PDB file of C-alpha atoms in Angstrom:
ATOM      1  CA  UNK A   1     -20.263 -38.786-116.923  1.00 44.00           C
ATOM      2  CA  UNK A   2     -23.558 -37.121-117.732  1.00 47.00           C
ATOM      3  CA  UNK A   3     -21.716 -34.590-119.851  1.00 53.00           C
ATOM      4  CA  UNK A   4     -20.817 -37.380-122.251  1.00 56.00           C
ATOM      5  CA  UNK A   5     -24.336 -38.782-122.336  1.00 58.00           C
ATOM      6  CA  UNK A   6     -25.879 -37.835-125.714  1.00 57.00           C
ATOM      7  CA  UNK A   7     -29.378 -37.813-124.204  1.00 59.00           C
ATOM      8  CA  UNK A   8     -28.581 -34.724-122.075  1.00 62.00           C
ATOM      9  CA  UNK A   9     -26.513 -32.792-124.595  1.00 70.00           C
ATOM     10  CA  UNK A  10     -28.424 -30.052-126.313  1.00 76.00           C
ATOM     11  CA  UNK A  11     -27.370 -27.182-128.523  1.00 78.00           C
ATOM     12  CA  UNK A  12     -25.829 -24.420-126.463  1.00 73.00           C
ATOM     13  CA  UNK A  13     -25.168 -20.856-127.538  1.00 67.00           C
ATOM     14  CA  UNK A  14     -21.600 -20.496-128.751  1.00 68.00           C
ATOM     15  CA  UNK A  15     -21.551 -16.757-128.171  1.00 70.00           C
ATOM     16  CA  UNK A  16     -23.407 -15.045-125.384  1.00 72.00           C
ATOM     17  CA  UNK A  17     -24.563 -11.811-126.958  1.00 77.00           C
ATOM     18  CA  UNK A  18     -25.061  -9.493-123.975  1.00 75.00           C
ATOM     19  CA  UNK A  19     -27.459  -7.332-125.978  1.00 78.00           C
ATOM     20  CA  UNK A  20     -29.571 -10.214-127.268  1.00 76.00           C
ATOM     21  CA  UNK A  21     -29.955 -12.331-124.126  1.00 79.00           C
ATOM     22  CA  UNK A  22     -32.473 -11.221-121.524  1.00 83.00           C
ATOM     23  CA  UNK A  23     -30.679 -10.307-118.323  1.00 85.00           C
ATOM     24  CA  UNK A  24     -32.350 -11.637-115.186  1.00 90.00           C
ATOM     25  CA  UNK A  25     -32.956  -9.115-112.392  1.00 94.00           C
ATOM     26  CA  UNK A  26     -30.105 -10.397-110.159  1.00 95.00           C
ATOM     27  CA  UNK A  27     -27.713  -9.936-113.117  1.00 94.00           C
ATOM     28  CA  UNK A  28     -28.857  -6.324-113.545  1.00 95.00           C
ATOM     29  CA  UNK A  29     -28.347  -5.631-109.830  1.00 97.00           C
ATOM     30  CA  UNK A  30     -24.907  -7.257-110.037  1.00 96.00           C
ATOM     31  CA  UNK A  31     -23.690  -5.282-113.058  1.00 96.00           C
ATOM     32  CA  UNK A  32     -25.040  -2.032-111.565  1.00 97.00           C
ATOM     33  CA  UNK A  33     -23.115  -2.863-108.376  1.00 98.00           C
ATOM     34  CA  UNK A  34     -19.923  -3.141-110.428  1.00 97.00           C
ATOM     35  CA  UNK A  35     -20.662  -0.066-112.567  1.00 98.00           C
ATOM     36  CA  UNK A  36     -21.533   2.091-109.541  1.00 98.00           C
ATOM     37  CA  UNK A  37     -18.393   0.868-107.761  1.00 98.00           C
ATOM     38  CA  UNK A  38     -16.188   1.728-110.738  1.00 98.00           C
ATOM     39  CA  UNK A  39     -17.777   5.186-111.076  1.00 98.00           C
ATOM     40  CA  UNK A  40     -17.268   5.881-107.384  1.00 98.00           C
ATOM     41  CA  UNK A  41     -13.624   4.814-107.575  1.00 98.00           C
ATOM     42  CA  UNK A  42     -12.906   6.950-110.649  1.00 98.00           C
ATOM     43  CA  UNK A  43     -14.904  10.071-109.768  1.00 98.00           C
ATOM     44  CA  UNK A  44     -16.771   9.585-106.471  1.00 97.00           C
ATOM     45  CA  UNK A  45     -13.785   9.306-104.121  1.00 98.00           C
ATOM     46  CA  UNK A  46     -11.921  12.379-105.451  1.00 98.00           C
ATOM     47  CA  UNK A  47     -15.227  14.305-105.470  1.00 97.00           C
ATOM     48  CA  UNK A  48     -15.935  13.244-101.868  1.00 98.00           C
ATOM     49  CA  UNK A  49     -12.487  14.467-100.789  1.00 98.00           C
ATOM     50  CA  UNK A  50     -12.845  17.773-102.678  1.00 98.00           C
ATOM     51  CA  UNK A  51     -16.255  18.389-101.062  1.00 97.00           C
ATOM     52  CA  UNK A  52     -15.070  17.394 -97.577  1.00 97.00           C
ATOM     53  CA  UNK A  53     -12.019  19.617 -97.939  1.00 97.00           C
ATOM     54  CA  UNK A  54     -14.032  22.620 -99.136  1.00 97.00           C
ATOM     55  CA  UNK A  55     -16.619  22.175 -96.382  1.00 97.00           C
ATOM     56  CA  UNK A  56     -13.994  22.102 -93.620  1.00 97.00           C
ATOM     57  CA  UNK A  57     -11.025  24.191 -94.788  1.00 96.00           C
ATOM     58  CA  UNK A  58     -12.359  27.688 -93.957  1.00 96.00           C
ATOM     59  CA  UNK A  59     -15.601  29.701 -93.678  1.00 96.00           C
ATOM     60  CA  UNK A  60     -14.827  31.133 -97.149  1.00 96.00           C
ATOM     61  CA  UNK A  61     -14.483  27.727 -98.860  1.00 97.00           C
ATOM     62  CA  UNK A  62     -17.607  26.579 -97.002  1.00 97.00           C
ATOM     63  CA  UNK A  63     -19.560  29.580 -98.321  1.00 96.00           C
ATOM     64  CA  UNK A  64     -18.338  29.119-101.911  1.00 97.00           C
ATOM     65  CA  UNK A  65     -19.172  25.395-101.731  1.00 97.00           C
ATOM     66  CA  UNK A  66     -22.683  26.278-100.592  1.00 95.00           C
ATOM     67  CA  UNK A  67     -23.006  28.616-103.565  1.00 96.00           C
ATOM     68  CA  UNK A  68     -21.788  25.973-106.042  1.00 96.00           C
ATOM     69  CA  UNK A  69     -24.188  23.401-104.543  1.00 94.00           C
ATOM     70  CA  UNK A  70     -27.052  25.787-105.315  1.00 93.00           C
ATOM     71  CA  UNK A  71     -26.711  25.030-109.030  1.00 96.00           C
ATOM     72  CA  UNK A  72     -29.283  22.498-110.309  1.00 95.00           C
ATOM     73  CA  UNK A  73     -26.679  20.805-112.529  1.00 96.00           C
ATOM     74  CA  UNK A  74     -24.344  20.249-109.546  1.00 96.00           C
ATOM     75  CA  UNK A  75     -27.301  18.927-107.548  1.00 97.00           C
ATOM     76  CA  UNK A  76     -28.102  16.501-110.359  1.00 97.00           C
ATOM     77  CA  UNK A  77     -24.484  15.256-110.476  1.00 97.00           C
ATOM     78  CA  UNK A  78     -24.465  14.825-106.686  1.00 97.00           C
ATOM     79  CA  UNK A  79     -27.769  12.965-106.901  1.00 97.00           C
ATOM     80  CA  UNK A  80     -26.204  10.629-109.480  1.00 97.00           C
ATOM     81  CA  UNK A  81     -23.399   9.786-107.068  1.00 98.00           C
ATOM     82  CA  UNK A  82     -26.000   9.524-104.291  1.00 97.00           C
ATOM     83  CA  UNK A  83     -27.775   6.859-106.313  1.00 98.00           C
ATOM     84  CA  UNK A  84     -24.457   5.080-107.011  1.00 98.00           C
ATOM     85  CA  UNK A  85     -23.684   4.988-103.269  1.00 98.00           C
ATOM     86  CA  UNK A  86     -27.204   3.897-102.273  1.00 98.00           C
ATOM     87  CA  UNK A  87     -27.422   1.187-104.944  1.00 98.00           C
ATOM     88  CA  UNK A  88     -23.948  -0.120-104.069  1.00 98.00           C
ATOM     89  CA  UNK A  89     -24.953   0.010-100.377  1.00 98.00           C
ATOM     90  CA  UNK A  90     -28.238  -1.931-100.822  1.00 98.00           C
ATOM     91  CA  UNK A  91     -26.829  -4.432-103.326  1.00 98.00           C
ATOM     92  CA  UNK A  92     -23.825  -4.937-101.032  1.00 97.00           C
ATOM     93  CA  UNK A  93     -26.076  -5.784 -98.078  1.00 97.00           C
ATOM     94  CA  UNK A  94     -27.869  -8.269-100.370  1.00 97.00           C
ATOM     95  CA  UNK A  95     -24.525  -9.891-101.240  1.00 97.00           C
ATOM     96  CA  UNK A  96     -23.613 -10.096 -97.543  1.00 96.00           C
ATOM     97  CA  UNK A  97     -26.923 -11.851 -96.845  1.00 96.00           C
ATOM     98  CA  UNK A  98     -26.325 -14.240 -99.770  1.00 96.00           C
ATOM     99  CA  UNK A  99     -22.913 -15.010 -98.194  1.00 95.00           C
ATOM    100  CA  UNK A 100     -24.846 -16.057 -95.090  1.00 95.00           C
ATOM    101  CA  UNK A 101     -26.957 -18.334 -97.318  1.00 95.00           C
ATOM    102  CA  UNK A 102     -29.951 -16.101 -96.790  1.00 94.00           C
ATOM    103  CA  UNK A 103     -32.297 -15.858 -99.761  1.00 92.00           C
ATOM    104  CA  UNK A 104     -30.289 -18.016-102.166  1.00 92.00           C
ATOM    105  CA  UNK A 105     -33.372 -19.652-103.705  1.00 93.00           C
ATOM    106  CA  UNK A 106     -34.319 -18.477-107.212  1.00 92.00           C
ATOM    107  CA  UNK A 107     -37.564 -16.800-106.139  1.00 94.00           C
ATOM    108  CA  UNK A 108     -36.014 -15.149-103.069  1.00 95.00           C
ATOM    109  CA  UNK A 109     -33.018 -13.964-105.115  1.00 95.00           C
ATOM    110  CA  UNK A 110     -35.332 -12.351-107.676  1.00 95.00           C
ATOM    111  CA  UNK A 111     -37.403 -10.682-104.975  1.00 96.00           C
ATOM    112  CA  UNK A 112     -34.371  -9.319-103.134  1.00 97.00           C
ATOM    113  CA  UNK A 113     -32.973  -7.965-106.437  1.00 97.00           C
ATOM    114  CA  UNK A 114     -36.221  -6.128-107.020  1.00 97.00           C
ATOM    115  CA  UNK A 115     -36.143  -4.848-103.438  1.00 97.00           C
ATOM    116  CA  UNK A 116     -32.567  -3.527-103.920  1.00 97.00           C
ATOM    117  CA  UNK A 117     -33.562  -1.611-107.069  1.00 97.00           C
ATOM    118  CA  UNK A 118     -36.730  -0.185-105.503  1.00 97.00           C
ATOM    119  CA  UNK A 119     -35.248   0.731-102.093  1.00 98.00           C
ATOM    120  CA  UNK A 120     -32.151   2.401-103.560  1.00 97.00           C
ATOM    121  CA  UNK A 121     -34.273   4.398-106.022  1.00 97.00           C
ATOM    122  CA  UNK A 122     -36.721   5.396-103.266  1.00 98.00           C
ATOM    123  CA  UNK A 123     -33.836   6.551-101.020  1.00 97.00           C
ATOM    124  CA  UNK A 124     -32.386   8.491-103.988  1.00 97.00           C
ATOM    125  CA  UNK A 125     -35.746  10.240-104.454  1.00 97.00           C
ATOM    126  CA  UNK A 126     -35.772  11.170-100.747  1.00 97.00           C
ATOM    127  CA  UNK A 127     -32.201  12.462-101.100  1.00 96.00           C
ATOM    128  CA  UNK A 128     -33.256  14.476-104.152  1.00 96.00           C
ATOM    129  CA  UNK A 129     -36.153  16.041-102.241  1.00 95.00           C
ATOM    130  CA  UNK A 130     -33.761  16.972 -99.408  1.00 92.00           C
ATOM    131  CA  UNK A 131     -31.230  18.448-101.880  1.00 90.00           C
ATOM    132  CA  UNK A 132     -33.822  20.685-103.538  1.00 88.00           C
TER     133      UNK A 132
ATOM    134  CA  UNK B   1       7.438 -21.457 -93.244  1.00 59.00           C
ATOM    135  CA  UNK B   2       5.410 -19.599 -95.822  1.00 66.00           C
ATOM    136  CA  UNK B   3       4.726 -21.814 -98.789  1.00 70.00           C
ATOM    137  CA  UNK B   4       3.042 -19.988-101.629  1.00 70.00           C
ATOM    138  CA  UNK B   5       2.371 -21.614-104.932  1.00 71.00           C
ATOM    139  CA  UNK B   6       1.318 -19.846-108.103  1.00 67.00           C
ATOM    140  CA  UNK B   7      -1.586 -22.247-108.513  1.00 64.00           C
ATOM    141  CA  UNK B   8      -2.303 -22.455-104.770  1.00 66.00           C
ATOM    142  CA  UNK B   9      -5.743 -21.919-103.334  1.00 70.00           C
ATOM    143  CA  UNK B  10      -7.348 -19.725-100.659  1.00 75.00           C
ATOM    144  CA  UNK B  11      -5.111 -16.634-101.091  1.00 75.00           C
ATOM    145  CA  UNK B  12      -8.199 -14.674-102.055  1.00 83.00           C
ATOM    146  CA  UNK B  13     -10.016 -15.538 -98.834  1.00 88.00           C
ATOM    147  CA  UNK B  14      -8.446 -12.736 -96.800  1.00 89.00           C
ATOM    148  CA  UNK B  15      -9.368 -10.200 -99.526  1.00 91.00           C
ATOM    149  CA  UNK B  16     -12.905 -11.564 -99.584  1.00 92.00           C
ATOM    150  CA  UNK B  17     -13.041 -11.051 -95.809  1.00 94.00           C
ATOM    151  CA  UNK B  18     -11.550  -7.504 -95.999  1.00 95.00           C
ATOM    152  CA  UNK B  19     -14.170  -6.619 -98.603  1.00 96.00           C
ATOM    153  CA  UNK B  20     -16.964  -7.632 -96.212  1.00 97.00           C
ATOM    154  CA  UNK B  21     -15.502  -6.153 -93.011  1.00 97.00           C
ATOM    155  CA  UNK B  22     -14.836  -2.805 -94.723  1.00 98.00           C
ATOM    156  CA  UNK B  23     -18.406  -2.885 -96.062  1.00 98.00           C
ATOM    157  CA  UNK B  24     -19.766  -3.247 -92.521  1.00 98.00           C
ATOM    158  CA  UNK B  25     -17.536  -0.367 -91.306  1.00 98.00           C
ATOM    159  CA  UNK B  26     -18.967   1.826 -94.079  1.00 98.00           C
ATOM    160  CA  UNK B  27     -22.558   0.842 -93.234  1.00 98.00           C
ATOM    161  CA  UNK B  28     -21.931   1.734 -89.565  1.00 98.00           C
ATOM    162  CA  UNK B  29     -20.329   5.107 -90.397  1.00 98.00           C
ATOM    163  CA  UNK B  30     -23.086   5.959 -92.873  1.00 98.00           C
ATOM    164  CA  UNK B  31     -25.690   5.407 -90.168  1.00 97.00           C
ATOM    165  CA  UNK B  32     -23.682   7.450 -87.596  1.00 97.00           C
ATOM    166  CA  UNK B  33     -23.251  10.358 -90.051  1.00 97.00           C
ATOM    167  CA  UNK B  34     -26.938  10.166 -90.935  1.00 96.00           C
ATOM    168  CA  UNK B  35     -27.762  10.337 -87.215  1.00 97.00           C
ATOM    169  CA  UNK B  36     -25.498  13.393 -86.778  1.00 97.00           C
ATOM    170  CA  UNK B  37     -27.188  15.151 -89.729  1.00 95.00           C
ATOM    171  CA  UNK B  38     -30.695  14.345 -88.458  1.00 95.00           C
ATOM    172  CA  UNK B  39     -29.846  15.447 -84.900  1.00 96.00           C
ATOM    173  CA  UNK B  40     -28.331  18.763 -86.108  1.00 94.00           C
ATOM    174  CA  UNK B  41     -30.425  20.117 -88.976  1.00 91.00           C
ATOM    175  CA  UNK B  42     -29.191  23.214 -90.828  1.00 88.00           C
ATOM    176  CA  UNK B  43     -25.619  23.262 -89.495  1.00 93.00           C
ATOM    177  CA  UNK B  44     -23.552  26.363 -90.303  1.00 95.00           C
ATOM    178  CA  UNK B  45     -19.776  26.287 -90.852  1.00 96.00           C
ATOM    179  CA  UNK B  46     -18.766  26.428 -87.176  1.00 96.00           C
ATOM    180  CA  UNK B  47     -21.191  23.645 -86.188  1.00 97.00           C
ATOM    181  CA  UNK B  48     -20.080  21.463 -89.125  1.00 97.00           C
ATOM    182  CA  UNK B  49     -16.404  22.117 -88.327  1.00 97.00           C
ATOM    183  CA  UNK B  50     -17.004  21.270 -84.653  1.00 97.00           C
ATOM    184  CA  UNK B  51     -18.390  17.835 -85.613  1.00 97.00           C
ATOM    185  CA  UNK B  52     -15.117  16.932 -87.377  1.00 97.00           C
ATOM    186  CA  UNK B  53     -12.857  18.741 -84.893  1.00 96.00           C
ATOM    187  CA  UNK B  54     -14.085  16.286 -82.263  1.00 96.00           C
ATOM    188  CA  UNK B  55     -11.236  13.743 -82.063  1.00 97.00           C
ATOM    189  CA  UNK B  56     -13.299  10.516 -81.743  1.00 97.00           C
ATOM    190  CA  UNK B  57     -15.438  11.536 -84.729  1.00 97.00           C
ATOM    191  CA  UNK B  58     -12.350  12.578 -86.686  1.00 97.00           C
ATOM    192  CA  UNK B  59     -10.786   9.151 -86.052  1.00 98.00           C
ATOM    193  CA  UNK B  60     -14.052   7.422 -86.952  1.00 98.00           C
ATOM    194  CA  UNK B  61     -14.120   9.388 -90.221  1.00 98.00           C
ATOM    195  CA  UNK B  62     -10.521   8.375 -90.914  1.00 98.00           C
ATOM    196  CA  UNK B  63     -11.299   4.696 -90.284  1.00 98.00           C
ATOM    197  CA  UNK B  64     -14.297   5.031 -92.637  1.00 98.00           C
ATOM    198  CA  UNK B  65     -12.123   6.542 -95.383  1.00 98.00           C
ATOM    199  CA  UNK B  66      -9.476   3.819 -94.948  1.00 98.00           C
ATOM    200  CA  UNK B  67     -12.292   1.248 -95.266  1.00 98.00           C
ATOM    201  CA  UNK B  68     -13.459   3.008 -98.462  1.00 98.00           C
ATOM    202  CA  UNK B  69      -9.934   2.951 -99.927  1.00 98.00           C
ATOM    203  CA  UNK B  70      -9.260  -0.708 -99.067  1.00 98.00           C
ATOM    204  CA  UNK B  71     -12.717  -1.741-100.324  1.00 98.00           C
ATOM    205  CA  UNK B  72     -12.130   0.241-103.529  1.00 98.00           C
ATOM    206  CA  UNK B  73      -8.713  -1.373-103.996  1.00 97.00           C
ATOM    207  CA  UNK B  74     -10.130  -4.921-103.831  1.00 96.00           C
ATOM    208  CA  UNK B  75     -13.059  -3.908-106.040  1.00 97.00           C
ATOM    209  CA  UNK B  76     -11.060  -2.273-108.841  1.00 97.00           C
ATOM    210  CA  UNK B  77      -8.459  -5.044-108.702  1.00 95.00           C
ATOM    211  CA  UNK B  78     -11.274  -7.544-109.297  1.00 94.00           C
ATOM    212  CA  UNK B  79     -12.482  -5.473-112.253  1.00 96.00           C
ATOM    213  CA  UNK B  80      -8.954  -5.273-113.694  1.00 96.00           C
ATOM    214  CA  UNK B  81      -8.513  -9.054-113.277  1.00 94.00           C
ATOM    215  CA  UNK B  82     -11.761  -9.626-115.168  1.00 94.00           C
ATOM    216  CA  UNK B  83     -11.232  -7.291-118.111  1.00 95.00           C
ATOM    217  CA  UNK B  84      -7.524  -6.494-118.503  1.00 95.00           C
ATOM    218  CA  UNK B  85      -5.958  -9.722-119.730  1.00 93.00           C
ATOM    219  CA  UNK B  86      -2.468  -8.597-120.830  1.00 94.00           C
ATOM    220  CA  UNK B  87      -0.278  -8.674-117.707  1.00 93.00           C
ATOM    221  CA  UNK B  88       1.522  -5.419-118.564  1.00 95.00           C
ATOM    222  CA  UNK B  89      -1.753  -3.545-118.921  1.00 96.00           C
ATOM    223  CA  UNK B  90      -3.226  -5.027-115.741  1.00 95.00           C
ATOM    224  CA  UNK B  91      -0.093  -4.332-113.706  1.00 95.00           C
ATOM    225  CA  UNK B  92       0.006  -0.724-114.930  1.00 97.00           C
ATOM    226  CA  UNK B  93      -3.664  -0.208-114.018  1.00 97.00           C
ATOM    227  CA  UNK B  94      -3.165  -1.805-110.582  1.00 96.00           C
ATOM    228  CA  UNK B  95      -0.122   0.355-109.842  1.00 97.00           C
ATOM    229  CA  UNK B  96      -1.981   3.534-110.865  1.00 98.00           C
ATOM    230  CA  UNK B  97      -5.019   2.581-108.744  1.00 98.00           C
ATOM    231  CA  UNK B  98      -2.852   1.743-105.731  1.00 97.00           C
ATOM    232  CA  UNK B  99      -0.910   5.014-106.072  1.00 98.00           C
ATOM    233  CA  UNK B 100      -4.176   6.969-106.330  1.00 98.00           C
ATOM    234  CA  UNK B 101      -5.454   5.359-103.129  1.00 98.00           C
ATOM    235  CA  UNK B 102      -2.204   6.074-101.236  1.00 98.00           C
ATOM    236  CA  UNK B 103      -2.470   9.682-102.487  1.00 98.00           C
ATOM    237  CA  UNK B 104      -6.099   9.832-101.265  1.00 98.00           C
ATOM    238  CA  UNK B 105      -5.039   8.501 -97.848  1.00 98.00           C
ATOM    239  CA  UNK B 106      -2.517  11.328 -97.494  1.00 98.00           C
ATOM    240  CA  UNK B 107      -5.109  13.832 -98.688  1.00 98.00           C
ATOM    241  CA  UNK B 108      -7.631  12.546 -96.128  1.00 98.00           C
ATOM    242  CA  UNK B 109      -5.092  13.021 -93.319  1.00 98.00           C
ATOM    243  CA  UNK B 110      -4.326  16.517 -94.610  1.00 97.00           C
ATOM    244  CA  UNK B 111      -8.055  17.419 -94.645  1.00 98.00           C
ATOM    245  CA  UNK B 112      -8.984  15.938 -91.263  1.00 98.00           C
ATOM    246  CA  UNK B 113      -5.945  17.068 -89.273  1.00 97.00           C
ATOM    247  CA  UNK B 114      -5.792  20.434 -91.009  1.00 95.00           C
ATOM    248  CA  UNK B 115      -9.059  21.543 -89.399  1.00 91.00           C
ATOM    249  CA  UNK B 116      -8.393  24.841 -87.649  1.00 78.00           C
TER     250      UNK B 116
END
């Protein structure tokens, strides 16, 4: 009924330009959750299996893996996937809590989004320090 | 009698639940693996191999990987449903993703039970 009421109709954007509109923090966390998930499906899972295989197959493959992991470029790539996993992990826990109706208010949702970004980045930094 | 309708509701509920249960399995395994790494710093090959040669841990790792694959399946299927509108394209992508995950499952078994 209210949708037909001229007093509440106001001009609405006909096209949502993703570049022009300002993304709220929860939207950024959400799209990063999807992007990190897609990256882990495409590259992360096969990489995880290759690494697990090399680390367990024989002492020789273990030694050559250790040598390859010494390269800074490889460390940087691994750190990238480390961030993807940690962000997906933290954002996922946030979504689980939202499912339980925890922190669904606007202010709480913004704060938890910020916490997800900060905690996952902080854990990635710790991982980076351990890798180097 | 199973009565499924094309426009019926609630068929996604079980997938929604799988997505969450597999997430919790992955959280649990991540913490266990972290604990193993913290408790055994600087493992060499034989120590690392021994961790995965242990049958309960091997099975736990396998359950974790199955959770990863199922979680990934639901996740990529959601992405395909959102962005790939032509049915032929979406079906092709879904079949390729499903085949990849079945392949990964076989690979995971090969890796874990091939430990000598």
